[in-house]
Coordinates of C-alpha atoms and ligand atoms in Angstrom, one line a residue:
Chain A
M225 CA 77.2 120.7 126.4
L226 CA 74.8 118.7 123.9
S227 CA 72.0 116.6 124.9
V228 CA 69.6 115.0 122.7
R229 CA 66.3 113.9 124.5
D230 CA 64.1 111.0 122.9
V231 CA 64.6 112.0 119.2
E232 CA 62.4 110.3 116.5
K233 CA 62.5 110.7 112.6
S234 CA 60.6 108.8 109.9
F235 CA 61.4 108.8 106.2
G236 CA 57.8 107.6 105.0
G237 CA 57.7 104.4 106.4
I238 CA 61.5 103.8 107.7
R239 CA 62.1 104.9 111.4
A240 CA 65.6 106.4 110.6
V241 CA 65.7 107.5 114.5
N242 CA 63.3 106.0 116.8
G243 CA 63.9 107.5 120.2
C244 CA 67.3 108.4 120.4
S245 CA 68.8 110.0 123.5
L246 CA 72.5 111.2 124.2
E247 CA 74.6 113.5 126.4
V248 CA 77.6 115.0 125.6
E249 CA 80.0 116.6 128.2
R250 CA 82.2 119.8 127.7
Q251 CA 85.7 118.9 126.4
S252 CA 84.9 115.1 125.6
I253 CA 85.6 113.0 122.8
V254 CA 82.0 111.0 122.4
G255 CA 81.7 108.4 119.9
I256 CA 78.4 106.9 118.0
M257 CA 78.9 103.6 116.5
G258 CA 76.3 101.1 114.5
P259 CA 75.9 99.3 111.4
N260 CA 75.3 100.9 108.2
G261 CA 71.5 102.3 108.1
A262 CA 71.4 102.7 111.8
G263 CA 70.6 106.1 111.7
K264 CA 73.8 108.0 112.8
T265 CA 74.2 110.3 109.9
T266 CA 70.3 111.0 110.3
L267 CA 70.6 111.9 113.9
F268 CA 73.6 114.2 112.9
N269 CA 71.3 116.2 110.3
I270 CA 68.9 116.5 113.0
I271 CA 71.2 118.0 115.9
S272 CA 72.6 120.4 113.0
G273 CA 69.0 121.5 111.9
F274 CA 69.9 120.3 108.4
E275 CA 66.6 117.6 109.1
Q276 CA 63.6 118.5 111.6
P277 CA 62.7 115.8 114.1
D278 CA 59.0 114.6 114.3
R279 CA 59.6 114.7 118.1
G280 CA 62.1 114.8 121.1
A281 CA 64.5 117.8 122.0
I282 CA 68.0 118.9 121.4
V283 CA 69.6 121.1 123.8
F284 CA 73.2 123.1 123.0
K285 CA 74.8 125.1 125.9
G286 CA 71.6 125.2 127.5
E287 CA 69.2 126.2 124.6
N288 CA 66.7 124.8 122.4
I289 CA 67.8 124.3 119.1
E290 CA 65.4 121.6 117.7
A291 CA 63.5 124.4 115.7
K292 CA 66.4 126.8 114.9
N293 CA 67.7 126.8 111.2
S294 CA 71.0 124.9 110.7
F295 CA 72.7 128.3 109.8
E296 CA 71.5 129.6 113.5
I297 CA 73.0 126.5 115.0
A298 CA 76.2 126.8 113.3
R299 CA 76.5 130.4 114.4
M300 CA 76.2 129.0 118.3
G301 CA 79.3 127.1 117.8
L302 CA 78.0 123.6 117.0
I303 CA 80.1 122.8 113.4
R304 CA 79.5 119.7 111.2
T305 CA 81.4 117.8 108.7
F306 CA 79.9 115.6 106.4
Q307 CA 79.9 112.0 105.3
L308 CA 80.3 112.5 101.7
T309 CA 83.2 115.0 102.1
K310 CA 81.7 118.5 100.8
V311 CA 84.3 121.0 99.6
L312 CA 83.9 123.9 97.1
S313 CA 85.5 122.2 94.2
R314 CA 85.6 124.9 92.0
M315 CA 87.1 127.4 94.5
T316 CA 90.8 127.2 96.0
V317 CA 91.7 125.5 99.3
E318 CA 92.5 128.8 100.7
E319 CA 89.1 130.1 99.5
N320 CA 87.3 127.2 101.3
L321 CA 88.7 128.3 104.4
L322 CA 88.4 131.9 104.3
L323 CA 84.6 131.2 103.8
A324 CA 84.4 129.5 107.8
P325 CA 85.0 132.4 109.8
K326 CA 81.6 133.6 111.7
Y327 CA 80.2 137.3 111.1
Q328 CA 82.7 138.8 108.6
Q329 CA 82.1 142.3 108.2
G330 CA 82.9 141.6 104.4
E331 CA 80.3 139.5 103.8
R332 CA 77.7 142.4 104.2
I333 CA 77.1 143.6 101.0
W334 CA 77.6 147.7 102.1
N335 CA 80.3 147.2 103.8
V336 CA 82.6 146.1 100.8
W337 CA 82.3 149.8 100.4
L338 CA 81.6 151.5 103.5
R339 CA 84.3 149.5 105.2
A340 CA 86.7 148.7 102.8
R341 CA 89.6 149.1 105.1
E342 CA 88.3 147.2 107.8
V343 CA 87.3 144.3 105.5
R344 CA 90.4 144.3 104.3
R345 CA 92.5 144.0 107.5
E346 CA 89.8 141.3 108.6
E347 CA 90.5 139.4 105.2
E348 CA 94.4 139.5 106.2
S349 CA 94.0 138.3 109.6
N350 CA 91.8 135.5 108.3
R351 CA 94.2 134.4 105.8
A352 CA 97.1 134.3 108.0
R353 CA 94.8 132.0 110.6
A354 CA 93.9 129.9 107.1
H355 CA 97.6 129.4 106.6
S356 CA 98.5 128.4 109.9
L357 CA 95.4 125.7 109.9
L358 CA 96.5 124.8 106.5
R359 CA 100.2 124.3 107.6
L360 CA 99.0 122.3 110.5
F361 CA 97.0 119.8 108.4
G362 CA 100.2 119.7 105.8
L363 CA 97.7 121.4 102.9
L364 CA 99.6 124.8 102.9
P365 CA 101.4 123.9 99.5
L366 CA 98.1 123.1 97.9
K367 CA 96.3 126.5 99.0
E368 CA 96.2 127.8 95.4
E369 CA 94.8 124.3 94.2
Y370 CA 90.8 124.2 93.4
A371 CA 89.8 121.9 96.3
G372 CA 87.9 119.6 93.8
A373 CA 91.3 118.5 92.6
L374 CA 92.5 116.9 96.2
S375 CA 92.7 113.6 97.0
G376 CA 89.6 111.7 99.1
G377 CA 91.8 111.9 101.8
Q378 CA 93.0 115.5 101.5
K379 CA 89.6 116.5 101.2
R380 CA 88.6 115.3 104.6
L381 CA 91.5 117.2 106.0
L382 CA 90.4 120.3 104.4
E383 CA 86.8 119.7 105.6
L384 CA 88.0 119.5 109.0
A385 CA 90.5 122.5 108.8
R386 CA 87.5 124.5 107.3
A387 CA 85.5 123.6 110.4
L388 CA 88.0 124.6 112.9
M389 CA 88.4 127.9 110.9
A390 CA 84.9 128.6 112.1
E391 CA 86.3 128.5 115.6
P392 CA 83.5 126.0 117.0
D393 CA 82.9 125.1 120.6
M394 CA 81.9 121.8 119.6
L395 CA 82.4 119.6 116.5
L396 CA 79.8 116.7 114.7
L397 CA 82.3 114.6 112.6
D398 CA 80.7 112.3 110.2
E399 CA 83.1 109.1 109.3
P400 CA 86.3 111.6 109.4
F401 CA 88.4 108.7 108.8
S402 CA 86.5 106.7 105.5
G403 CA 88.6 107.2 102.4
V404 CA 91.4 108.1 104.4
N405 CA 94.8 106.1 103.8
P406 CA 96.0 104.5 107.3
T407 CA 99.0 107.1 107.8
L408 CA 97.2 110.2 106.8
G409 CA 94.3 108.5 109.4
N410 CA 97.0 108.1 112.3
K411 CA 97.8 111.6 111.9
L412 CA 94.2 112.7 111.7
L413 CA 93.5 110.7 114.7
N414 CA 96.2 112.6 116.5
H415 CA 94.7 115.8 115.5
I416 CA 91.4 115.3 116.6
K417 CA 92.8 114.1 120.0
E418 CA 94.7 117.6 120.1
L419 CA 91.6 119.3 119.6
R420 CA 90.1 118.4 122.8
D421 CA 93.3 118.2 124.9
R422 CA 94.8 121.6 123.5
F423 CA 91.7 123.7 122.4
N424 CA 89.2 122.5 124.8
M425 CA 86.9 121.4 122.3
T426 CA 84.0 119.0 122.5
I427 CA 83.7 116.4 119.7
L428 CA 80.9 113.9 118.7
I429 CA 82.3 111.2 116.0
I430 CA 80.6 108.7 114.1
E431 CA 83.1 106.0 113.2
H432 CA 82.9 102.4 112.2
D433 CA 86.4 101.0 112.9
M434 CA 86.6 99.7 116.6
H435 CA 90.0 100.7 116.9
V436 CA 89.9 104.3 115.9
I437 CA 86.9 104.5 118.5
M438 CA 88.9 102.8 121.4
R439 CA 91.8 105.0 120.9
L440 CA 89.9 108.6 120.7
C441 CA 86.8 108.1 122.7
D442 CA 85.9 108.8 126.2
Y443 CA 82.5 107.8 125.6
I444 CA 80.3 105.7 123.2
Y445 CA 76.9 105.3 122.2
V446 CA 75.9 102.2 119.9
L447 CA 73.0 102.8 117.4
N448 CA 71.1 100.3 115.8
R449 CA 67.9 100.8 114.1
G450 CA 67.6 104.1 115.1
R451 CA 68.0 103.0 118.9
V452 CA 71.1 103.5 121.3
I453 CA 71.5 99.7 122.3
A454 CA 74.3 100.2 124.4
S455 CA 76.4 102.9 125.5
G456 CA 79.3 103.5 128.2
T457 CA 83.3 103.6 128.2
P458 CA 85.5 101.8 125.4
E459 CA 85.9 99.0 127.5
E460 CA 82.4 98.4 128.8
V461 CA 80.8 98.8 125.3
Q462 CA 83.6 96.3 123.8
N463 CA 82.4 93.6 125.6
D464 CA 78.7 94.1 125.3
E465 CA 76.9 91.2 123.7
R466 CA 74.4 93.4 122.4
V467 CA 77.0 95.3 120.3
L468 CA 78.4 92.3 119.0
D469 CA 75.1 91.2 117.9
A470 CA 74.4 94.3 116.2
Y471 CA 77.5 94.0 114.1
L472 CA 77.7 90.3 113.5
G473 CA 74.5 88.9 114.0
G474 CA 73.1 91.5 111.8
G475 CA 75.5 90.3 109.2
Q476 CA 77.4 93.6 109.3
Y477 CA 80.9 93.2 109.3
I478 CA 83.0 96.4 111.0
Chain B
M151 CA 77.4 155.8 57.3
M152 CA 79.9 152.9 58.7
I153 CA 80.7 154.3 61.7
E154 CA 77.4 155.1 62.5
Y155 CA 76.3 151.6 62.1
L156 CA 79.3 150.6 64.7
I157 CA 78.3 153.0 67.1
T158 CA 74.6 151.4 67.1
I159 CA 76.1 147.9 67.4
L160 CA 78.2 149.0 70.0
L161 CA 75.5 150.7 71.8
I162 CA 73.0 147.7 71.6
A163 CA 75.7 145.7 72.4
S164 CA 76.2 147.5 75.6
I165 CA 73.1 147.7 76.8
Y166 CA 72.7 143.8 76.5
A167 CA 76.4 143.7 78.4
I168 CA 74.5 145.1 81.5
F169 CA 71.4 143.1 81.2
A170 CA 73.6 139.8 80.7
L171 CA 75.9 140.8 83.8
G172 CA 72.8 140.8 85.8
L173 CA 72.3 137.1 84.6
N174 CA 75.7 136.3 85.4
L175 CA 75.7 137.4 89.0
E176 CA 72.7 135.3 89.7
W177 CA 73.4 132.4 87.4
G178 CA 77.3 132.4 87.2
F179 CA 78.2 133.3 90.5
T180 CA 75.2 132.1 92.5
G181 CA 73.8 129.2 90.5
L182 CA 70.2 130.8 90.4
V183 CA 67.9 129.9 87.3
N184 CA 66.5 132.8 86.1
F185 CA 64.7 132.1 83.0
G186 CA 62.7 135.6 82.9
H187 CA 65.0 137.7 83.3
V188 CA 63.6 140.0 80.2
A189 CA 60.8 140.8 82.7
F190 CA 63.1 142.9 84.6
L191 CA 63.9 144.7 81.5
A192 CA 60.4 145.5 80.5
I193 CA 59.8 146.5 84.0
G194 CA 62.7 149.0 83.8
A195 CA 62.0 150.5 80.3
Y196 CA 58.1 150.9 80.9
T197 CA 58.6 152.1 84.5
T198 CA 61.0 154.9 83.1
V199 CA 59.1 156.2 80.2
L200 CA 55.6 156.4 81.8
L201 CA 56.8 158.1 84.6
S202 CA 59.0 160.5 82.5
L203 CA 55.7 160.6 80.1
H204 CA 53.8 161.9 83.4
G205 CA 56.4 164.8 84.0
V206 CA 58.6 162.9 86.7
P207 CA 62.4 163.5 86.3
L208 CA 64.4 161.5 83.9
F209 CA 67.1 160.5 86.3
V210 CA 64.4 159.9 89.1
S211 CA 62.3 157.5 86.7
V212 CA 65.2 155.7 85.6
L213 CA 65.9 155.0 89.2
V214 CA 62.4 154.3 90.1
G215 CA 62.6 152.0 87.3
V216 CA 65.5 150.2 88.8
A217 CA 64.5 150.1 92.3
L218 CA 60.9 148.5 91.0
A219 CA 62.7 145.9 89.0
G220 CA 64.8 145.0 92.3
A221 CA 61.6 145.0 94.3
F222 CA 60.0 142.7 91.8
G223 CA 63.0 140.6 92.3
A224 CA 62.6 140.3 96.0
L225 CA 58.8 139.5 95.4
L226 CA 59.8 136.3 93.4
G227 CA 62.5 135.4 95.4
I228 CA 61.3 135.5 98.8
P229 CA 58.5 132.3 98.1
T230 CA 60.7 130.6 95.9
L231 CA 64.2 130.6 96.9
K232 CA 63.7 128.8 100.0
L233 CA 62.1 125.9 98.1
R234 CA 64.3 123.8 95.6
E235 CA 65.9 125.5 92.9
D236 CA 63.9 124.7 90.1
Y237 CA 60.9 126.6 91.4
L238 CA 62.7 129.7 90.8
A239 CA 63.3 128.6 87.1
I240 CA 59.4 127.8 86.8
V241 CA 58.1 131.1 88.5
T242 CA 60.4 133.3 86.5
I243 CA 59.3 131.9 83.2
G244 CA 55.6 132.3 84.3
F245 CA 56.4 135.8 85.9
A246 CA 57.9 137.3 82.3
E247 CA 54.9 136.1 80.4
I248 CA 52.5 137.6 83.1
I249 CA 54.4 141.0 82.4
R250 CA 54.0 140.5 78.6
L251 CA 50.7 140.2 78.9
F252 CA 49.9 142.9 81.3
L253 CA 51.8 145.3 78.7
L254 CA 50.1 143.7 76.0
N255 CA 46.3 144.1 77.4
E256 CA 46.7 147.1 80.1
E257 CA 46.2 149.5 77.5
W258 CA 45.2 152.5 79.5
L259 CA 48.6 152.2 81.1
T260 CA 51.1 151.0 78.9
G261 CA 49.3 151.6 75.3
G262 CA 49.0 147.9 74.7
P263 CA 50.7 146.1 71.5
M264 CA 51.1 149.8 70.2
G265 CA 53.4 150.6 73.1
V266 CA 54.4 154.0 74.2
C267 CA 56.4 156.6 72.2
G268 CA 57.4 160.1 72.3
Y269 CA 58.7 160.1 75.9
P270 CA 61.9 162.4 76.6
R271 CA 65.3 161.3 76.3
P272 CA 68.1 162.6 78.3
F273 CA 69.5 165.9 77.5
E274 CA 67.9 165.5 74.2
D275 CA 67.7 169.2 73.6
I276 CA 71.2 169.9 74.5
I277 CA 72.9 167.6 72.6
T278 CA 73.7 168.8 69.0
G279 CA 75.6 166.3 67.3
D280 CA 75.0 162.4 66.7
Y281 CA 72.9 161.4 69.9
N282 CA 73.6 157.7 69.5
L283 CA 77.4 158.7 70.0
F284 CA 76.6 160.8 73.2
M285 CA 74.3 157.6 74.2
L286 CA 77.4 155.3 73.5
S287 CA 79.5 157.4 75.7
V288 CA 76.8 157.4 78.7
V289 CA 75.9 153.5 78.4
L290 CA 79.9 152.6 78.2
S291 CA 80.5 154.5 81.1
I292 CA 77.4 152.7 83.1
L293 CA 78.8 149.5 81.8
I294 CA 82.1 150.0 82.9
L295 CA 81.1 151.2 86.2
C296 CA 78.8 148.2 86.5
Y297 CA 81.7 145.9 85.5
F298 CA 83.8 147.2 88.1
M299 CA 81.4 147.0 91.0
L300 CA 80.7 143.8 90.4
E301 CA 84.3 142.5 90.1
K302 CA 84.9 144.4 93.7
L303 CA 81.7 142.6 94.8
I304 CA 82.8 139.3 93.7
K305 CA 86.2 139.5 95.0
S306 CA 84.9 140.4 98.3
P307 CA 84.0 138.2 101.3
W308 CA 80.2 138.6 100.0
G309 CA 81.0 136.9 96.3
R310 CA 82.5 134.1 98.3
V311 CA 79.3 133.1 100.0
L312 CA 77.6 133.8 96.6
K313 CA 80.4 131.4 95.2
S314 CA 79.6 128.9 97.7
I315 CA 76.2 128.7 97.3
R316 CA 76.8 127.9 93.5
E317 CA 79.3 125.2 94.8
D318 CA 77.3 123.7 97.2
E319 CA 74.8 125.4 99.6
D320 CA 75.0 122.6 102.5
V321 CA 78.5 124.1 103.1
P322 CA 77.8 127.9 103.9
V323 CA 74.6 126.9 105.5
S324 CA 77.0 124.5 107.7
L325 CA 79.1 127.3 108.6
G326 CA 76.5 129.6 109.7
K327 CA 75.7 131.8 106.4
N328 CA 72.1 132.6 106.0
V329 CA 72.0 131.7 102.4
F330 CA 68.5 132.8 101.4
V331 CA 69.6 136.4 102.0
Y332 CA 72.4 136.1 99.8
K333 CA 70.2 134.4 97.4
I334 CA 67.8 137.3 97.4
Q335 CA 70.6 140.0 97.5
S336 CA 71.8 138.2 94.2
L337 CA 68.6 138.6 92.5
V338 CA 67.6 141.8 93.7
L339 CA 70.9 143.1 92.6
G340 CA 70.7 141.2 89.3
S341 CA 67.0 142.5 88.3
M342 CA 68.3 145.8 88.9
L343 CA 70.7 145.8 86.3
A344 CA 68.3 144.1 84.1
G345 CA 66.0 147.4 84.9
L346 CA 68.7 149.5 84.1
A347 CA 69.5 148.2 80.7
G348 CA 65.8 148.6 80.3
S349 CA 65.6 152.3 80.8
L350 CA 68.7 152.7 78.6
L351 CA 66.9 150.3 75.7
A352 CA 64.0 152.5 75.8
F353 CA 66.0 155.8 75.6
Y354 CA 68.0 154.2 72.6
L355 CA 64.5 152.6 70.7
Q356 CA 62.5 155.7 71.1
Y357 CA 59.6 153.5 70.7
I358 CA 58.9 150.6 73.2
N359 CA 56.1 147.9 73.0
P360 CA 55.5 144.2 74.3
R361 CA 57.1 142.7 71.2
N362 CA 60.7 144.2 72.2
F363 CA 60.4 141.8 75.4
M364 CA 59.8 138.5 74.1
P365 CA 61.2 135.3 76.2
I366 CA 64.1 135.3 73.4
E367 CA 65.6 138.1 75.3
T368 CA 66.2 136.2 78.3
F369 CA 67.9 133.6 76.2
Y370 CA 70.2 136.1 74.6
A371 CA 71.5 137.1 78.0
W372 CA 72.1 133.2 78.5
I373 CA 74.0 133.0 75.5
A374 CA 76.2 135.9 76.4
V375 CA 76.8 134.3 79.5
V376 CA 77.4 131.0 78.2
L377 CA 79.5 132.2 75.9
G378 CA 81.8 134.3 77.8
G379 CA 82.0 131.4 80.3
S380 CA 79.8 131.1 83.2
G381 CA 80.8 133.1 86.4
N382 CA 83.4 135.6 84.3
N383 CA 82.0 139.1 83.8
K384 CA 84.8 140.1 81.4
G385 CA 83.7 137.3 79.2
T386 CA 80.0 138.1 79.3
V387 CA 80.6 141.1 78.2
L388 CA 82.4 139.9 75.3
G389 CA 79.9 137.5 75.0
A390 CA 77.3 140.3 74.3
V391 CA 79.6 141.9 71.9
I392 CA 80.1 139.0 69.8
L393 CA 76.4 138.1 70.0
F394 CA 75.6 141.3 68.5
C395 CA 78.1 141.8 66.0
F396 CA 76.9 138.5 64.9
F397 CA 73.3 139.8 64.4
S398 CA 74.3 142.6 62.4
A399 CA 76.5 140.3 60.5
T400 CA 73.4 138.7 59.3
R401 CA 71.4 141.9 58.9
F402 CA 74.3 143.1 56.4
T403 CA 74.0 139.8 54.8
Q404 CA 70.2 140.1 54.1
E405 CA 70.8 142.0 50.9
Y406 CA 72.8 139.2 49.5
V407 CA 70.8 136.3 50.4
P408 CA 67.3 135.6 48.6
L409 CA 65.6 134.9 51.8
H410 CA 62.4 136.7 53.4
P411 CA 63.0 138.9 56.6
T412 CA 61.3 136.3 58.6
Q413 CA 63.2 133.4 57.4
M414 CA 66.5 135.4 58.0
G415 CA 65.5 135.6 61.1
A416 CA 65.1 132.1 61.7
L417 CA 68.3 131.3 60.0
R418 CA 69.8 133.5 62.2
I419 CA 68.4 131.9 65.5
M420 CA 69.3 128.5 63.8
L421 CA 73.2 129.7 63.2
I422 CA 73.3 131.1 67.0
G423 CA 72.2 127.3 67.8
L424 CA 75.2 126.0 65.8
L425 CA 77.4 128.4 67.4
L426 CA 76.3 127.2 71.0
I427 CA 76.9 123.6 69.8
L428 CA 80.4 124.2 68.3
F429 CA 81.3 126.0 71.4
M430 CA 79.9 123.7 73.9
M431 CA 82.1 120.6 71.7
Y432 CA 85.0 122.6 71.3
R433 CA 85.2 125.2 74.3
P434 CA 82.7 124.1 76.5
E435 CA 84.1 126.4 79.3
G436 CA 83.1 129.3 77.0
L437 CA 85.7 132.3 76.1
F438 CA 87.3 133.1 79.3
G439 CA 86.0 130.2 81.6
K440 CA 89.1 128.2 83.0
K441 CA 88.9 124.7 81.7
E442 CA 90.3 123.0 84.9
E443 CA 87.0 124.1 86.5
L444 CA 84.9 121.9 84.3
M445 CA 86.8 118.6 85.2
L446 CA 85.9 119.1 89.0
Ligands
LIG40 N1 66.7 112.1 103.3 C1 66.4 110.4 103.1 N2 65.1 109.9 102.7 C2 64.6 108.9 103.2 N3 65.5 108.0 103.6 C3 66.6 108.1 104.3 C4 66.9 109.7 104.4 N4 67.8 110.0 105.1 C5 68.4 108.7 105.6 N5 67.2 107.6 105.4 C6 67.1 106.1 105.5 O1 67.3 106.5 107.0 C7 67.9 105.1 107.7 C8 69.2 105.6 108.4 O2 69.9 106.0 107.7 P1 71.8 107.2 108.0 O3 71.1 107.8 109.2 O4 72.4 107.4 106.9 O5 72.0 105.6 108.7 P2 73.9 105.4 109.1 O6 74.3 106.9 108.5 O7 73.5 105.1 110.0 O8 74.4 104.8 107.9 C9 68.4 104.3 106.4 O9 67.6 103.3 106.2 C10 68.2 105.4 105.0 O10 67.8 104.9 104.0
LIG41 MG1 76.0 107.5 107.7

């Protein structure tokens, strides 16, 4: 589904990503771990087109995407979330979701008049879908609230619901559990599992928490200083000395 | 006498309301910072009167003026809207000055500092009564039309994309929206509204010159938008009305205060500044803005 090949990216003197390669199989959940500053978010930014890599290639659904604009990559079905949640604060929860569907007729200025009826119909069906997603995430009672008024955990859920509203083939989730309380976190974890099991989605997820990663992922890549230092199934990685070094030796505790 | 005066105030206020609605689309809904909005007012005004003086039918002249204002909007937007947001602000300031200097210096075309007069006005020879009253009805109809057009657009999925750009453009981008195209559309449409206001202003003034298009005009539009509550069309219209009622009120009092007209002009700007400061202190969301939004 996705393959990242020898990607490099520097900021000034800092090599944020330094020759990184990984593969994500269709319908798998793949985790990326690593201490702070390892280059995980930068790698996500590169995959999703928010940053241009200095070198390397990225192939998604058989197509090279490293030179594409981020909105084009999103249209191909690769949707990301952000480490620091990005909700549209002064828009309602419902509006946040309604923004997401791709190729909406009503998003073309002329269609607002020329195809008013189709636009209305499309809007109705999108709204119905938005409501069922909001119900799934327990956000339906909040649909008229400004998204900015939600709690940190609710914003995470909203961001995930919004990403799903775009009907992605693959999701990139950047620390979706940070700032989420344990109860909500458990629900979120089950939701993510369900996405793969029931909706055949492919997921690449950045996560610090070893327990979460263990329960969720089929395969794990461990990054340190912009390089993949270990990869394998959760069991393999758990017992890898280099991983323990990177976390404990580097003075970083998970 | 009093009623004629009222008509004049409403007429100017309505013209500036159209002008300010354009800025509200750009800033209030899309978050684009345009500090040279007056340039498009000038382009609309001069294009319309110069073309009609050369025998082009009035209606066509207005349309060309509006289209040219829009085209210049695109011309400024294309190189700047892919860059950081402050670039548009800087480029529009410069553009407005270039346009004003062009009008001032290219006498062969624009009449230079003397400006242009003696151009035809719509239905001039048919209207027998108060021309300003006729014009007010025309301008009000146009204003209402623009208002409802904008409201419809803003409430559409298209408007939703604009608002998402204002909030955080990373979000629409991450959802596959080509935000560059939307920003251009917003800027073009906003500039076209300014161009239309320019044509109407020229008809009202009967004589235009570069002094009608000083940078301060841009800030009148900003004041109207901010007074009314950014991102609120109703508020913007009301903001423009309040601003011009205030202007004429100070003009009335001219007779009773022992100040030179230029001093009076300076005092007026000072009072507007004071009004804005008070607004920001006691009602920062503007007349129609929502207080909750400011907390987010
Ligand atoms: N836009 C940027 N400009 C400069 N340095 C950056 C930028 N983005 C990331 N970095 C640097 O790149 C390194 C990797 O950061 P990041 O990818 O955010 O790490 P992680 O997500 O693994 O914590 C850090 O040293 C960070 O300071
Ligand atoms: Mg990160």
